Amino acid sequence: MNLLQEDVQLMVETGLEAYRRDFTAYAEVCFREFGDRVLYWTTVNEANIFVVGGYDIGIIPPQRFMGPLVFGDYPDIMKKNVGTRLPAFTKIESEQVKGSFDFIGANHYITIYTKDKSSSLKMDTRDFNADMAVELIRQRTWKNATLSDPGRVKYIQSFIGSLLDAMRNGSNARGYFYWSFMDLFELLDGYESCYGLYYVDLNDKDLKRYPKLSAHWYSNFLKGQSMNLNGATEVQKMIDSTLSQSHSSQ
């Protein structure tokens, strides 16, 4: 369960100390009410969005997040640029925050290819992307709401396989979670991004859900049953049969 999702404006309005007290009380309620069912907690979701949203897109205040968690203090260059506006850590606070994270999660939606764009460094005014001197090449393909999604199956299979290779090579990876269980409301795209394992029929008054091919594959994977793409035909027949029965009952 995630506890914080970009509630920066509340911190600005209430002040740091009041926000700290309120967040502590809120976290204690979550632990008390859901602690018997939730095994893993994340404090901040998509921490990189805080940085990109602040310095590039401009939708949230600029900030940093990893420096204090790793070193117990902000980088010297940040102290120089921000000055007295930057909160200062006491020696005790610095010791408490240093190394206080249990793990770092990598939130991976898409793979982005890059190519050289050194010419951007000659610009007088540069943004986050121009500073990297690269051109980002990306294609969003998750808006396909079909129940037959072998591309997603291949992606999940490849991702888990690569994670396993990394662990065999010494990576201290501890877990993998698929996002998301079903098609849902995305903050920037509404209901257009259909990247769930279950399709949700928004035209149905009960918002009926249908398992996609990827849901069947992932279920079999979690059960320890091998199912490659070549054997997915039978699963696809199951999906077609489910849909046929559903439509006939209507």
PDB file of C-alpha atoms in Angstrom:
ATOM      1  CA  MET A   1       0.000   0.000   0.000  1.00  0.00           C
ATOM      2  CA  ASN A   2       1.258   3.453  -0.915  1.00  0.00           C
ATOM      3  CA  LEU A   3       0.942   6.285   1.607  1.00  0.00           C
ATOM      4  CA  LEU A   4       1.931   9.439  -0.280  1.00  0.00           C
ATOM      5  CA  GLN A   5       1.003  10.499  -3.808  1.00  0.00           C
ATOM      6  CA  GLU A   6       2.270  14.013  -4.543  1.00  0.00           C
ATOM      7  CA  ASP A   7       0.397  15.846  -1.777  1.00  0.00           C
ATOM      8  CA  VAL A   8       2.942  18.670  -1.904  1.00  0.00           C
ATOM      9  CA  GLN A   9       0.399  21.485  -1.948  1.00  0.00           C
ATOM     10  CA  LEU A  10      -0.926  20.416   1.452  1.00  0.00           C
ATOM     11  CA  MET A  11       2.609  20.639   2.834  1.00  0.00           C
ATOM     12  CA  VAL A  12       2.946  24.166   1.437  1.00  0.00           C
ATOM     13  CA  GLU A  13      -0.346  25.284   2.973  1.00  0.00           C
ATOM     14  CA  THR A  14       0.054  23.722   6.418  1.00  0.00           C
ATOM     15  CA  GLY A  15       3.794  24.094   6.912  1.00  0.00           C
ATOM     16  CA  LEU A  16       6.346  21.336   7.351  1.00  0.00           C
ATOM     17  CA  GLU A  17       5.835  20.671  11.067  1.00  0.00           C
ATOM     18  CA  ALA A  18       2.016  20.526  10.849  1.00  0.00           C
ATOM     19  CA  TYR A  19       2.233  18.333   7.766  1.00  0.00           C
ATOM     20  CA  ARG A  20       4.627  15.997   9.567  1.00  0.00           C
ATOM     21  CA  ARG A  21       2.206  15.589  12.474  1.00  0.00           C
ATOM     22  CA  ASP A  22      -0.802  15.076  10.194  1.00  0.00           C
ATOM     23  CA  PHE A  23       1.009  12.533   8.040  1.00  0.00           C
ATOM     24  CA  THR A  24       2.172  10.603  11.105  1.00  0.00           C
ATOM     25  CA  ALA A  25      -1.413  10.412  12.388  1.00  0.00           C
ATOM     26  CA  TYR A  26      -2.658   9.364   8.945  1.00  0.00           C
ATOM     27  CA  ALA A  27       0.012   6.638   8.652  1.00  0.00           C
ATOM     28  CA  GLU A  28      -0.864   5.294  12.103  1.00  0.00           C
ATOM     29  CA  VAL A  29      -4.520   4.978  11.048  1.00  0.00           C
ATOM     30  CA  CYS A  30      -3.483   3.062   7.914  1.00  0.00           C
ATOM     31  CA  PHE A  31      -1.235   0.725   9.901  1.00  0.00           C
ATOM     32  CA  ARG A  32      -3.955   0.100  12.467  1.00  0.00           C
ATOM     33  CA  GLU A  33      -6.765  -0.505   9.963  1.00  0.00           C
ATOM     34  CA  PHE A  34      -4.885  -2.410   7.244  1.00  0.00           C
ATOM     35  CA  GLY A  35      -1.736  -3.714   8.928  1.00  0.00           C
ATOM     36  CA  ASP A  36      -3.103  -7.229   9.331  1.00  0.00           C
ATOM     37  CA  ARG A  37      -3.566  -7.543   5.555  1.00  0.00           C
ATOM     38  CA  VAL A  38      -0.861  -5.355   4.011  1.00  0.00           C
ATOM     39  CA  LEU A  39       2.610  -6.896   4.001  1.00  0.00           C
ATOM     40  CA  TYR A  40       4.487  -4.189   2.107  1.00  0.00           C
ATOM     41  CA  TRP A  41       4.230  -0.402   2.392  1.00  0.00           C
ATOM     42  CA  THR A  42       5.698   2.366   0.263  1.00  0.00           C
ATOM     43  CA  THR A  43       5.973   5.869   1.674  1.00  0.00           C
ATOM     44  CA  VAL A  44       6.352   7.860  -1.556  1.00  0.00           C
ATOM     45  CA  ASN A  45       5.058   6.766  -4.953  1.00  0.00           C
ATOM     46  CA  GLU A  46       6.908   7.842  -8.122  1.00  0.00           C
ATOM     47  CA  ALA A  47       9.454  10.023  -6.342  1.00  0.00           C
ATOM     48  CA  ASN A  48      11.071  10.825  -9.698  1.00  0.00           C
ATOM     49  CA  ILE A  49       7.848  12.565 -10.760  1.00  0.00           C
ATOM     50  CA  PHE A  50       8.445  15.082  -7.982  1.00  0.00           C
ATOM     51  CA  VAL A  51      11.725  16.004  -9.662  1.00  0.00           C
ATOM     52  CA  VAL A  52      10.598  15.936 -13.307  1.00  0.00           C
ATOM     53  CA  GLY A  53       7.315  17.655 -12.448  1.00  0.00           C
ATOM     54  CA  GLY A  54       9.198  20.385 -10.625  1.00  0.00           C
ATOM     55  CA  TYR A  55      12.118  21.074 -12.948  1.00  0.00           C
ATOM     56  CA  ASP A  56      10.726  20.166 -16.364  1.00  0.00           C
ATOM     57  CA  ILE A  57       6.934  20.112 -16.616  1.00  0.00           C
ATOM     58  CA  GLY A  58       6.419  22.708 -13.884  1.00  0.00           C
ATOM     59  CA  ILE A  59       3.305  21.165 -12.323  1.00  0.00           C
ATOM     60  CA  ILE A  60       4.729  20.828  -8.789  1.00  0.00           C
ATOM     61  CA  PRO A  61       7.367  22.720  -6.749  1.00  0.00           C
ATOM     62  CA  PRO A  62      11.006  21.825  -7.586  1.00  0.00           C
ATOM     63  CA  GLN A  63      12.667  19.512  -5.073  1.00  0.00           C
ATOM     64  CA  ARG A  64      15.129  16.676  -4.461  1.00  0.00           C
ATOM     65  CA  PHE A  65      14.524  13.402  -2.658  1.00  0.00           C
ATOM     66  CA  MET A  66      17.371  10.877  -2.579  1.00  0.00           C
ATOM     67  CA  GLY A  67      20.216  12.980  -1.173  1.00  0.00           C
ATOM     68  CA  PRO A  68      19.003  13.130   2.455  1.00  0.00           C
ATOM     69  CA  LEU A  69      17.901   9.479   2.414  1.00  0.00           C
ATOM     70  CA  VAL A  70      21.342   8.297   1.300  1.00  0.00           C
ATOM     71  CA  PHE A  71      23.737  10.866   2.795  1.00  0.00           C
ATOM     72  CA  GLY A  72      21.679  12.431   5.584  1.00  0.00           C
ATOM     73  CA  ASP A  73      21.764  15.906   4.035  1.00  0.00           C
ATOM     74  CA  TYR A  74      21.046  17.888   0.871  1.00  0.00           C
ATOM     75  CA  PRO A  75      23.751  18.264  -1.817  1.00  0.00           C
ATOM     76  CA  ASP A  76      26.076  21.270  -1.418  1.00  0.00           C
ATOM     77  CA  ILE A  77      24.985  22.720  -4.767  1.00  0.00           C
ATOM     78  CA  MET A  78      21.376  22.657  -3.605  1.00  0.00           C
ATOM     79  CA  LYS A  79      22.288  24.444  -0.367  1.00  0.00           C
ATOM     80  CA  LYS A  80      24.069  27.090  -2.422  1.00  0.00           C
ATOM     81  CA  ASN A  81      21.175  27.641  -4.834  1.00  0.00           C
ATOM     82  CA  VAL A  82      18.285  27.483  -2.372  1.00  0.00           C
ATOM     83  CA  GLY A  83      19.972  29.079   0.629  1.00  0.00           C
ATOM     84  CA  THR A  84      17.965  29.637   3.795  1.00  0.00           C
ATOM     85  CA  ARG A  85      14.753  28.446   2.124  1.00  0.00           C
ATOM     86  CA  LEU A  86      16.051  24.893   2.411  1.00  0.00           C
ATOM     87  CA  PRO A  87      15.108  23.072   5.644  1.00  0.00           C
ATOM     88  CA  ALA A  88      18.150  22.329   7.789  1.00  0.00           C
ATOM     89  CA  PHE A  89      18.753  19.007   9.528  1.00  0.00           C
ATOM     90  CA  THR A  90      20.032  18.823  13.073  1.00  0.00           C
ATOM     91  CA  LYS A  91      22.745  16.234  13.692  1.00  0.00           C
ATOM     92  CA  ILE A  92      20.187  13.871  15.222  1.00  0.00           C
ATOM     93  CA  GLU A  93      17.718  14.371  12.335  1.00  0.00           C
ATOM     94  CA  SER A  94      20.491  13.759   9.813  1.00  0.00           C
ATOM     95  CA  GLU A  95      21.381  10.472  11.496  1.00  0.00           C
ATOM     96  CA  GLN A  96      17.711   9.448  11.589  1.00  0.00           C
ATOM     97  CA  VAL A  97      16.998  10.119   7.915  1.00  0.00           C
ATOM     98  CA  LYS A  98      20.281   8.716   6.549  1.00  0.00           C
ATOM     99  CA  GLY A  99      19.664   5.220   5.211  1.00  0.00           C
ATOM    100  CA  SER A 100      16.070   5.286   6.486  1.00  0.00           C
ATOM    101  CA  PHE A 101      14.595   3.701   3.353  1.00  0.00           C
ATOM    102  CA  ASP A 102      14.067  -0.069   3.272  1.00  0.00           C
ATOM    103  CA  PHE A 103      14.086  -0.389  -0.499  1.00  0.00           C
ATOM    104  CA  ILE A 104      13.875   1.592  -3.724  1.00  0.00           C
ATOM    105  CA  GLY A 105      11.165   0.567  -6.178  1.00  0.00           C
ATOM    106  CA  ALA A 106      11.519   1.038  -9.925  1.00  0.00           C
ATOM    107  CA  ASN A 107       8.187   1.993 -11.490  1.00  0.00           C
ATOM    108  CA  HIS A 108       8.512   0.934 -15.141  1.00  0.00           C
ATOM    109  CA  TYR A 109       5.756   1.779 -17.627  1.00  0.00           C
ATOM    110  CA  ILE A 110       7.525   1.868 -20.981  1.00  0.00           C
ATOM    111  CA  THR A 111      10.966   1.512 -22.527  1.00  0.00           C
ATOM    112  CA  ILE A 112      12.326   4.688 -24.087  1.00  0.00           C
ATOM    113  CA  TYR A 113      15.022   4.644 -26.734  1.00  0.00           C
ATOM    114  CA  THR A 114      17.365   7.595 -27.137  1.00  0.00           C
ATOM    115  CA  LYS A 115      19.590   9.088 -29.786  1.00  0.00           C
ATOM    116  CA  ASP A 116      22.198  11.810 -29.608  1.00  0.00           C
ATOM    117  CA  LYS A 117      21.047  15.414 -29.663  1.00  0.00           C
ATOM    118  CA  SER A 118      24.140  17.330 -28.590  1.00  0.00           C
ATOM    119  CA  SER A 119      22.851  20.401 -30.399  1.00  0.00           C
ATOM    120  CA  SER A 120      20.442  21.002 -27.510  1.00  0.00           C
ATOM    121  CA  LEU A 121      23.409  21.970 -25.311  1.00  0.00           C
ATOM    122  CA  LYS A 122      23.878  25.083 -27.462  1.00  0.00           C
ATOM    123  CA  MET A 123      20.449  26.408 -26.453  1.00  0.00           C
ATOM    124  CA  ASP A 124      20.476  29.435 -24.156  1.00  0.00           C
ATOM    125  CA  THR A 125      17.404  28.178 -22.293  1.00  0.00           C
ATOM    126  CA  ARG A 126      17.286  24.462 -21.623  1.00  0.00           C
ATOM    127  CA  ASP A 127      14.804  22.215 -19.846  1.00  0.00           C
ATOM    128  CA  PHE A 128      15.232  18.825 -18.171  1.00  0.00           C
ATOM    129  CA  ASN A 129      15.328  16.923 -21.471  1.00  0.00           C
ATOM    130  CA  ALA A 130      17.659  19.375 -23.222  1.00  0.00           C
ATOM    131  CA  ASP A 131      20.173  19.054 -20.394  1.00  0.00           C
ATOM    132  CA  MET A 132      20.428  15.324 -21.146  1.00  0.00           C
ATOM    133  CA  ALA A 133      21.407  16.134 -24.763  1.00  0.00           C
ATOM    134  CA  VAL A 134      19.342  13.256 -26.111  1.00  0.00           C
ATOM    135  CA  GLU A 135      16.145  12.838 -28.096  1.00  0.00           C
ATOM    136  CA  LEU A 136      13.614  10.522 -26.508  1.00  0.00           C
ATOM    137  CA  ILE A 137      11.953   8.033 -28.846  1.00  0.00           C
ATOM    138  CA  ARG A 138       8.875   6.460 -27.335  1.00  0.00           C
ATOM    139  CA  GLN A 139       5.573   5.030 -28.449  1.00  0.00           C
ATOM    140  CA  ARG A 140       2.668   4.492 -26.095  1.00  0.00           C
ATOM    141  CA  THR A 141       0.777   1.381 -27.063  1.00  0.00           C
ATOM    142  CA  TRP A 142      -1.307   0.493 -23.993  1.00  0.00           C
ATOM    143  CA  LYS A 143      -4.535   2.101 -25.231  1.00  0.00           C
ATOM    144  CA  ASN A 144      -5.505  -1.146 -26.952  1.00  0.00           C
ATOM    145  CA  ALA A 145      -8.389  -2.555 -24.889  1.00  0.00           C
ATOM    146  CA  THR A 146      -8.589  -5.902 -26.712  1.00  0.00           C
ATOM    147  CA  LEU A 147      -8.850  -9.070 -24.637  1.00  0.00           C
ATOM    148  CA  SER A 148      -6.284 -10.739 -26.859  1.00  0.00           C
ATOM    149  CA  ASP A 149      -3.045  -9.060 -25.768  1.00  0.00           C
ATOM    150  CA  PRO A 150      -0.116 -11.382 -26.609  1.00  0.00           C
ATOM    151  CA  GLY A 151       2.106  -8.303 -26.737  1.00  0.00           C
ATOM    152  CA  ARG A 152       1.491  -7.685 -23.033  1.00  0.00           C
ATOM    153  CA  VAL A 153       2.102 -11.361 -22.266  1.00  0.00           C
ATOM    154  CA  LYS A 154       5.424 -11.225 -24.100  1.00  0.00           C
ATOM    155  CA  TYR A 155       6.353  -8.018 -22.284  1.00  0.00           C
ATOM    156  CA  ILE A 156       5.598  -9.417 -18.811  1.00  0.00           C
ATOM    157  CA  GLN A 157       7.361 -12.670 -19.610  1.00  0.00           C
ATOM    158  CA  SER A 158      10.453 -10.836 -20.875  1.00  0.00           C
ATOM    159  CA  PHE A 159      10.479  -8.427 -17.944  1.00  0.00           C
ATOM    160  CA  ILE A 160      10.311 -11.179 -15.338  1.00  0.00           C
ATOM    161  CA  GLY A 161      12.966 -13.142 -17.225  1.00  0.00           C
ATOM    162  CA  SER A 162      15.279 -10.120 -17.263  1.00  0.00           C
ATOM    163  CA  LEU A 163      14.664  -9.564 -13.557  1.00  0.00           C
ATOM    164  CA  LEU A 164      15.635 -13.176 -12.892  1.00  0.00           C
ATOM    165  CA  ASP A 165      18.833 -12.728 -14.921  1.00  0.00           C
ATOM    166  CA  ALA A 166      19.677  -9.614 -12.905  1.00  0.00           C
ATOM    167  CA  MET A 167      19.172 -11.465  -9.616  1.00  0.00           C
ATOM    168  CA  ARG A 168      21.385 -14.318 -10.812  1.00  0.00           C
ATOM    169  CA  ASN A 169      24.044 -11.717 -11.592  1.00  0.00           C
ATOM    170  CA  GLY A 170      23.948 -10.324  -8.066  1.00  0.00           C
ATOM    171  CA  SER A 171      21.118  -7.770  -8.058  1.00  0.00           C
ATOM    172  CA  ASN A 172      19.519  -7.395  -4.633  1.00  0.00           C
ATOM    173  CA  ALA A 173      15.999  -7.365  -6.094  1.00  0.00           C
ATOM    174  CA  ARG A 174      13.332  -8.459  -3.618  1.00  0.00           C
ATOM    175  CA  GLY A 175      10.028  -8.424  -5.454  1.00  0.00           C
ATOM    176  CA  TYR A 176       7.943  -7.718  -8.540  1.00  0.00           C
ATOM    177  CA  PHE A 177       4.447  -6.290  -8.776  1.00  0.00           C
ATOM    178  CA  TYR A 178       2.385  -5.949 -11.945  1.00  0.00           C
ATOM    179  CA  TRP A 179       0.507  -2.690 -12.530  1.00  0.00           C
ATOM    180  CA  SER A 180      -2.290  -2.916 -12.868  1.00  0.00           C
ATOM    181  CA  PHE A 181      -4.788  -5.585 -11.898  1.00  0.00           C
ATOM    182  CA  MET A 182      -7.517  -4.027 -14.045  1.00  0.00           C
ATOM    183  CA  ASP A 183      -8.131  -1.085 -16.360  1.00  0.00           C
ATOM    184  CA  LEU A 184      -8.622   1.993 -14.219  1.00  0.00           C
ATOM    185  CA  PHE A 185      -8.715   5.777 -14.068  1.00  0.00           C
ATOM    186  CA  GLU A 186      -5.324   7.294 -14.842  1.00  0.00           C
ATOM    187  CA  LEU A 187      -4.673  10.809 -13.550  1.00  0.00           C
ATOM    188  CA  LEU A 188      -3.516  12.265 -16.882  1.00  0.00           C
ATOM    189  CA  ASP A 189      -5.328   9.954 -19.343  1.00  0.00           C
ATOM    190  CA  GLY A 190      -8.649   9.225 -17.681  1.00  0.00           C
ATOM    191  CA  TYR A 191      -9.897   5.818 -18.849  1.00  0.00           C
ATOM    192  CA  GLU A 192      -7.882   5.864 -22.082  1.00  0.00           C
ATOM    193  CA  SER A 193      -4.901   3.885 -20.755  1.00  0.00           C
ATOM    194  CA  CYS A 194      -6.051   0.267 -20.737  1.00  0.00           C
ATOM    195  CA  TYR A 195      -3.043  -1.505 -19.256  1.00  0.00           C
ATOM    196  CA  GLY A 196      -4.786  -3.748 -16.748  1.00  0.00           C
ATOM    197  CA  LEU A 197      -4.870  -7.533 -16.760  1.00  0.00           C
ATOM    198  CA  TYR A 198      -8.666  -7.303 -16.629  1.00  0.00           C
ATOM    199  CA  TYR A 199     -10.762  -5.322 -19.096  1.00  0.00           C
ATOM    200  CA  VAL A 200     -13.502  -3.171 -17.547  1.00  0.00           C
ATOM    201  CA  ASP A 201     -16.632  -2.592 -19.620  1.00  0.00           C
ATOM    202  CA  LEU A 202     -17.383   1.071 -18.912  1.00  0.00           C
ATOM    203  CA  ASN A 203     -20.650   0.812 -20.841  1.00  0.00           C
ATOM    204  CA  ASP A 204     -21.979  -1.814 -18.453  1.00  0.00           C
ATOM    205  CA  LYS A 205     -23.844  -0.420 -15.435  1.00  0.00           C
ATOM    206  CA  ASP A 206     -22.071  -2.926 -13.190  1.00  0.00           C
ATOM    207  CA  LEU A 207     -18.669  -2.238 -14.812  1.00  0.00           C
ATOM    208  CA  LYS A 208     -18.257  -5.919 -15.583  1.00  0.00           C
ATOM    209  CA  ARG A 209     -14.692  -7.189 -15.779  1.00  0.00           C
ATOM    210  CA  TYR A 210     -13.256  -9.661 -18.289  1.00  0.00           C
ATOM    211  CA  PRO A 211      -9.866 -11.375 -17.948  1.00  0.00           C
ATOM    212  CA  LYS A 212      -7.500 -10.653 -20.795  1.00  0.00           C
ATOM    213  CA  LEU A 213      -5.113 -13.224 -22.207  1.00  0.00           C
ATOM    214  CA  SER A 214      -2.423 -11.696 -19.987  1.00  0.00           C
ATOM    215  CA  ALA A 215      -4.548 -12.351 -16.870  1.00  0.00           C
ATOM    216  CA  HIS A 216      -4.707 -16.063 -17.664  1.00  0.00           C
ATOM    217  CA  TRP A 217      -0.980 -16.178 -18.396  1.00  0.00           C
ATOM    218  CA  TYR A 218      -0.051 -14.335 -15.199  1.00  0.00           C
ATOM    219  CA  SER A 219      -2.363 -16.512 -13.120  1.00  0.00           C
ATOM    220  CA  ASN A 220      -0.709 -19.652 -14.469  1.00  0.00           C
ATOM    221  CA  PHE A 221       2.722 -18.152 -13.869  1.00  0.00           C
ATOM    222  CA  LEU A 222       1.920 -17.418 -10.216  1.00  0.00           C
ATOM    223  CA  LYS A 223       0.679 -20.993  -9.820  1.00  0.00           C
ATOM    224  CA  GLY A 224       3.985 -22.302 -11.118  1.00  0.00           C
ATOM    225  CA  GLN A 225       2.452 -23.581 -14.339  1.00  0.00           C
ATOM    226  CA  SER A 226       4.506 -23.027 -17.466  1.00  0.00           C
ATOM    227  CA  MET A 227       2.650 -21.413 -20.347  1.00  0.00           C
ATOM    228  CA  ASN A 228       4.525 -19.857 -23.245  1.00  0.00           C
ATOM    229  CA  LEU A 229       3.068 -17.816 -26.073  1.00  0.00           C
ATOM    230  CA  ASN A 230       2.820 -20.849 -28.337  1.00  0.00           C
ATOM    231  CA  GLY A 231       0.429 -22.458 -25.885  1.00  0.00           C
ATOM    232  CA  ALA A 232      -1.752 -19.387 -25.484  1.00  0.00           C
ATOM    233  CA  THR A 233      -4.190 -20.446 -28.212  1.00  0.00           C
ATOM    234  CA  GLU A 234      -6.119 -22.649 -25.810  1.00  0.00           C
ATOM    235  CA  VAL A 235      -6.377 -19.809 -23.325  1.00  0.00           C
ATOM    236  CA  GLN A 236      -7.658 -17.510 -26.054  1.00  0.00           C
ATOM    237  CA  LYS A 237     -10.421 -20.038 -26.790  1.00  0.00           C
ATOM    238  CA  MET A 238     -11.355 -19.892 -23.105  1.00  0.00           C
ATOM    239  CA  ILE A 239     -11.649 -16.113 -23.351  1.00  0.00           C
ATOM    240  CA  ASP A 240     -13.770 -16.289 -26.488  1.00  0.00           C
ATOM    241  CA  SER A 241     -16.016 -18.883 -24.825  1.00  0.00           C
ATOM    242  CA  THR A 242     -16.434 -16.681 -21.747  1.00  0.00           C
ATOM    243  CA  LEU A 243     -17.426 -13.695 -23.865  1.00  0.00           C
ATOM    244  CA  SER A 244     -19.818 -15.768 -25.952  1.00  0.00           C
ATOM    245  CA  GLN A 245     -21.605 -17.081 -22.859  1.00  0.00           C
ATOM    246  CA  SER A 246     -21.789 -13.591 -21.380  1.00  0.00           C
ATOM    247  CA  HIS A 247     -23.313 -12.062 -24.494  1.00  0.00           C
ATOM    248  CA  SER A 248     -25.829 -14.887 -24.916  1.00  0.00           C
ATOM    249  CA  SER A 249     -27.002 -14.448 -21.313  1.00  0.00           C
ATOM    250  CA  GLN A 250     -27.659 -10.761 -21.992  1.00  0.00           C
TER     251      GLN A 250
END
